[in-house]
Short mmCIF file of C-alpha atoms in Angstrom, two decimals:
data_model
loop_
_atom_site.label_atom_id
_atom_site.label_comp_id
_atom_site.label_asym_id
_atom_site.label_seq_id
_atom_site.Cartn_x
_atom_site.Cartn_y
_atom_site.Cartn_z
CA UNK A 24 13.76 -42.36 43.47
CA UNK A 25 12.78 -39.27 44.50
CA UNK A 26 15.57 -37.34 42.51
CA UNK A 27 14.74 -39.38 39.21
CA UNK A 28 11.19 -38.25 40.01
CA UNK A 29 12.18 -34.83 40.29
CA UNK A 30 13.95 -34.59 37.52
CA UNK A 31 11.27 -36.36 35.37
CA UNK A 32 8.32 -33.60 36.11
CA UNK A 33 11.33 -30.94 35.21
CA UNK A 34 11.69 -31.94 32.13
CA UNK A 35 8.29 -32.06 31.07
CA UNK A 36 7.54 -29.07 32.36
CA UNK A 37 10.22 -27.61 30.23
CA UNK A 38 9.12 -29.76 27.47
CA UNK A 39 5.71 -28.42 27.92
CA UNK A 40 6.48 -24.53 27.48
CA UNK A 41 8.23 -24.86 24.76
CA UNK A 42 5.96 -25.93 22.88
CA UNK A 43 3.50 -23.01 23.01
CA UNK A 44 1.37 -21.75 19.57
CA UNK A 45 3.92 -19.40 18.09
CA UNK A 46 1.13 -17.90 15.63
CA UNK A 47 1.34 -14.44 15.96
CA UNK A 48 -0.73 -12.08 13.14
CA UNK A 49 -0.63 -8.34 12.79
CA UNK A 50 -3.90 -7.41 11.82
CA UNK A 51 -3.61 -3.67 10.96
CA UNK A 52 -2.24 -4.66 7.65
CA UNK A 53 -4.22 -7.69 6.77
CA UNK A 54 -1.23 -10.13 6.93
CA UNK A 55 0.09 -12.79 8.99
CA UNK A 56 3.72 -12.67 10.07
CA UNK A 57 5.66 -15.45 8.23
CA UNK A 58 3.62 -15.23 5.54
CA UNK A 59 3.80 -13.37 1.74
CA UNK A 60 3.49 -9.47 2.52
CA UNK A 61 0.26 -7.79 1.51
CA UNK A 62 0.58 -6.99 -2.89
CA UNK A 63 0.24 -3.23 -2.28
CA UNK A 64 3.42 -3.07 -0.69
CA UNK A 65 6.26 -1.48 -2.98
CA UNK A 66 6.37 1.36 -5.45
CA UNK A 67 3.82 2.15 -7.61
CA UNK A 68 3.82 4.05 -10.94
CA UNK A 69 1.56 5.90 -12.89
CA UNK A 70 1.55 4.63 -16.23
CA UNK A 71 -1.95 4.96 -17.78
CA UNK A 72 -5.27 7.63 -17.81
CA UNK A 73 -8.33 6.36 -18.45
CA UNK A 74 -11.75 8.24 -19.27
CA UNK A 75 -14.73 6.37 -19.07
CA UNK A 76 -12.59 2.96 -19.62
CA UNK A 77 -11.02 4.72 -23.10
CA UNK A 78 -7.40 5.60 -23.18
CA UNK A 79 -7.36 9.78 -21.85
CA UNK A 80 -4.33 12.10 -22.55
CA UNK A 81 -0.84 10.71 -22.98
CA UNK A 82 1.24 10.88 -19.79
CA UNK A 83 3.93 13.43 -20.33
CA UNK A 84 7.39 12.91 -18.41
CA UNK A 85 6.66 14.27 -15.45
CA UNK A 86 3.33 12.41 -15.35
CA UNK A 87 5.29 9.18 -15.81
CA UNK A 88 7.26 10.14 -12.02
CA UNK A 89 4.05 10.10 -10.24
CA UNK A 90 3.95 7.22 -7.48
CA UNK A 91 2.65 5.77 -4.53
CA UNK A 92 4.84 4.25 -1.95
CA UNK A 93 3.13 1.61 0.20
CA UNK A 94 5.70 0.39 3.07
CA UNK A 95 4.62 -3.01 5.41
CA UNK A 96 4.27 -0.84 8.76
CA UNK A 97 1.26 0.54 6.64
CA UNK A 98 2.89 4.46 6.16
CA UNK A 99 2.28 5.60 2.46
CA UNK A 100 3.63 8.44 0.15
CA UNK A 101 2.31 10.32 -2.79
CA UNK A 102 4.39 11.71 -4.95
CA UNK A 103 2.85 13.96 -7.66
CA UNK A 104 4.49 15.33 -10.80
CA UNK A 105 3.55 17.72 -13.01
CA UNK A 106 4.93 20.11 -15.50
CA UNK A 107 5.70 23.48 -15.03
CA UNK A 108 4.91 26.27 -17.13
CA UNK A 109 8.04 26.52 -18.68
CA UNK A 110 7.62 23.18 -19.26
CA UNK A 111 10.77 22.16 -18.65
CA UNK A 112 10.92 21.16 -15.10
CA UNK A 113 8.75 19.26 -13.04
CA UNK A 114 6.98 20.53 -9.64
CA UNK A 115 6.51 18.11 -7.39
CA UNK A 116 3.94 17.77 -4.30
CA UNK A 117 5.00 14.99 -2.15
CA UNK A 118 2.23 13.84 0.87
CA UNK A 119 2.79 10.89 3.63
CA UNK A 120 0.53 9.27 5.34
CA UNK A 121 -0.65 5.71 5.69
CA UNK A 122 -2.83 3.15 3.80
CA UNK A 123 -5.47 0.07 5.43
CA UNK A 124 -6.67 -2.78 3.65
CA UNK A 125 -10.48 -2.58 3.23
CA UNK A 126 -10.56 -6.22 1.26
CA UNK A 127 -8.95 -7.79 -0.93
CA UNK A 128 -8.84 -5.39 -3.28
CA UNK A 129 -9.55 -2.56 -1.96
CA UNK A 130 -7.48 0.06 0.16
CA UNK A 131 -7.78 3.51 1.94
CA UNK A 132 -4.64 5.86 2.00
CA UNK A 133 -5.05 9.00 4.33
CA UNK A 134 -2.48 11.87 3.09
CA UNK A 135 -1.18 14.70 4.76
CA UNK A 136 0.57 17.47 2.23
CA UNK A 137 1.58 20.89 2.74
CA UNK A 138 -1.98 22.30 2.09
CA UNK A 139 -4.58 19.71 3.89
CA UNK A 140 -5.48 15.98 4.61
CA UNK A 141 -7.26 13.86 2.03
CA UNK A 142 -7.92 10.51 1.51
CA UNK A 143 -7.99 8.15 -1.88
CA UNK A 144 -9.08 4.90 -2.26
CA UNK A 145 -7.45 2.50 -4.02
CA UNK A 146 -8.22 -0.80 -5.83
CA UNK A 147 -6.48 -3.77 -7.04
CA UNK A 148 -7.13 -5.26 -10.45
CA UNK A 149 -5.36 -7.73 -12.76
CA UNK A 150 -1.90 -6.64 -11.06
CA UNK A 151 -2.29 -2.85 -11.41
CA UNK A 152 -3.02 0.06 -8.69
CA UNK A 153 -6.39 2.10 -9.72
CA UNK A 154 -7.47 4.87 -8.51
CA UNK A 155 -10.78 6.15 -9.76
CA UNK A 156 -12.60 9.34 -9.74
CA UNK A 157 -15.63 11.10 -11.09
CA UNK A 158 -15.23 14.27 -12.83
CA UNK A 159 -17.96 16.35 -15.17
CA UNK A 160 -19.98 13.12 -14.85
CA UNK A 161 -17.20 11.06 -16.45
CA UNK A 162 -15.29 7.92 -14.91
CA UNK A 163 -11.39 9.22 -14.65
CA UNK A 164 -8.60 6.19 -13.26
CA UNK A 165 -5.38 6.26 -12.92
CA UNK A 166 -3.24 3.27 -13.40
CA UNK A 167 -0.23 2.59 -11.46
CA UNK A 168 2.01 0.25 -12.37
CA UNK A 169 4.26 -2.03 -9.66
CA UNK A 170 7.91 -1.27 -10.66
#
């Protein structure tokens, strides 16, 4: 009796552990493990200047190259292109660093280039990247495109 007894709280204790809450979250990104991975993560690309909400200059080749990277253990890259002088190259300042999530929309990446540390905010709208700026008292974005 005392054996079958024995054996009885055993197997409820055993019973009883493993069934613990598994529900772990990682809060530094603003997603849950198991679930879909934050919609910043992946590569973005610049596809589109804006000026006050009205199409700006046409992106050039080199423009077109310019991207963030946004990776799920929250490091980021910028990569900016532009063209040379020649014009027939591009120079390229790359920074790292790493991005939060502010909202829903809205995120903070913190860059670190050759030169200094800056940061940019970013914003999520109707499945593009923005990144807005005033300049001369007008409204610049950048889009970025997922790709």
């Amino acid at each position: 009796m005392k054996k079958t007894f024995l054996t009885a709280i055993v197997l409820l204790g055993a019973f009883t552990i493993s069934c613990s809450d598994d529900d772990d979250s990682n809060t530094d990104s603003g997603t849950e493990t198991g679930t879909e991975q934050d919609a910043i993560i992946g590569t973005w690309t610049f596809t589109q200047n804006l000026v006050d909400g009205k199409e700006g200059d046409a992106l050039d080749d080199c423009d077109k190259k310019t991207n963030y990277v946004f990776k799920s253990d929250n490091s980021s890259e910028d990569n900016f292109y532009e063209s040379t002088t020649s014009g027939s190259d591009c120079e390229t300042e790359k920074a790292t660093g790493t991005w939060k999530k502010n909202s829903d929309t809205s995120y903070t990446g913190t860059y670190t280039d050759d030169i200094e540390t800056y940061n940019v905010s970013f914003k999520l709208s109707e499945g593009k990247l923005i990144v807005e700026d005033e300049e001369q008292g007008k409204i610049t974005a950048m889009v970025f495109t997922k790709s």
